[in-house]
Amino acid sequence: MATTRDFDERLDEIRYNNPALVTPQFSRDEVVAYIAAKALEKTDFGYPYRDVLKLFPRDWWLPSIEAILKARPNAEGARNFVDAFVKAEPAYFAEAPHELLGWNVGFARTMRMLQDRPDVAREGLRRMFESSKDFDRWHAAGHLAMLDASEEPYVGRALEAVTVPDGADEAAKKEMIVAQWMLREYGYELRAGSLHRAWPRATYHLAFPLGYLGGRPKEMLETPPGDVLPSTFTFGGSIEGRSSSGERVRLEHFMTLDPVPEGLGISASRLVLAASLWTLEDERTASFYRHHPDGTIETESDTVASHPAFRPTQVRLVRSPAMYLFQSWGEGTDENLYRLGGYPVFVQSPSYPKCIDCGLRMLHLLSLDSGLPLEEPRQGTTEHAWGSGGVAHGFWCDPCRISAWSWDCT
Ligand SMILES: [Zn+2]
């Protein structure tokens, strides 16, 4: 049998310049053998996967792709073929969108395909949960809970059932650890015997005024789809806060929620969100702010240096439609990752800070992408970046009235 390398070289010679030649120059058996072998190899950064599916007749390669989907080999090549297949033929998965779990075809894409057929997806995920083990089992549970709030009690009972006391046998302990870890990745944990979600279902996108975000793709940032709330909200600029030693300090104002939109887990009717960008830039871990009843915001730190504020403006909030409830970083080119409430957009592994007063995990409140304009240049630019261009996250503990800010990037 010819090696995949030989096949790749022959394909490379014609795939860009003479794609019409592929069918006369290769046989069906060669394509079948190639896919089977290539699926077990590491990623080929020439990405021939998509072209193989595009250039050869569908009936030459479909049985091979179906064999991969069935055998689920844990190999990069297989994942690349599935990824190419999902992009080329999303409709193939309409009857079984849950089968996409575990293939790494993108978190947001997977969630959207589940949301497209919620009834089919729910049933498939439940079946997958009941019939599989370890990571697959809790991966299915996490997606089931995210997809539909009414499934959360079911997932909570399942998590409670595998939560074992100290001294339990190794297998039981392992299952508990996998279950807790996997669900925590999606913001879930057991709290007083039921499933607690560290993000509110209510999701809004920020809509910026025309031209505010400079050279970024405009449509999603200025007129994201969804129902627009009647109020406008103050964004950017600076405000006075207090340091832990009682000194007046300048804080950068992010946004004032006045009124606080519904469903965010905030009991106040008005909330000012601000932080020290200097502190935030300096520390990769979360920094915390106390919101006093008189409106004063107090930092934990005793020193705060100044940093240019975001250019003041007014933003609107748009109630996000289903297809934008779940987004992830780097998955689309024209995404709006300025989100209030909803599922947080982490660049790396999810990380929810614990409240410095009560010790409980805080609720996600705001995700702010890089690219906001500063009032004055910093390090030669007025375009603010979180590290190499990541996303900042705001969190809230309602009983303690404490906010927390952190960011992550690649
Ligand atoms: Zn707290």
PDB file of C-alpha atoms and ligand atoms in Angstrom, residues 354-362 396-402, ligand 1:
ATOM      1  CA  LYS A 354     -14.024  32.745  44.892  1.00  0.00           C
ATOM      2  CA  CYS A 355     -15.502  35.637  46.843  1.00  0.00           C
ATOM      3  CA  ILE A 356     -13.031  37.012  49.389  1.00  0.00           C
ATOM      4  CA  ASP A 357     -15.772  37.283  52.016  1.00  0.00           C
ATOM      5  CA  CYS A 358     -17.970  34.186  51.755  1.00  0.00           C
ATOM      6  CA  GLY A 359     -15.545  31.930  49.848  1.00  0.00           C
ATOM      7  CA  LEU A 360     -18.184  30.849  47.323  1.00  0.00           C
ATOM      8  CA  ARG A 361     -17.645  30.926  43.588  1.00  0.00           C
ATOM      9  CA  MET A 362     -18.730  34.207  42.067  1.00  0.00           C
ATOM     10  CA  TRP A 396     -20.237  39.376  41.182  1.00  0.00           C
ATOM     11  CA  CYS A 397     -21.169  38.057  44.627  1.00  0.00           C
ATOM     12  CA  ASP A 398     -24.576  39.470  45.360  1.00  0.00           C
ATOM     13  CA  PRO A 399     -24.880  38.774  49.114  1.00  0.00           C
ATOM     14  CA  CYS A 400     -21.433  40.297  49.785  1.00  0.00           C
ATOM     15  CA  ARG A 401     -21.677  43.054  47.135  1.00  0.00           C
ATOM     16  CA  ILE A 402     -18.195  42.284  45.849  1.00  0.00           C
TER      17      ILE A 402
HETATM   18 ZN    ZN B   1     -19.476  36.521  48.820  1.00  0.00          ZN
END
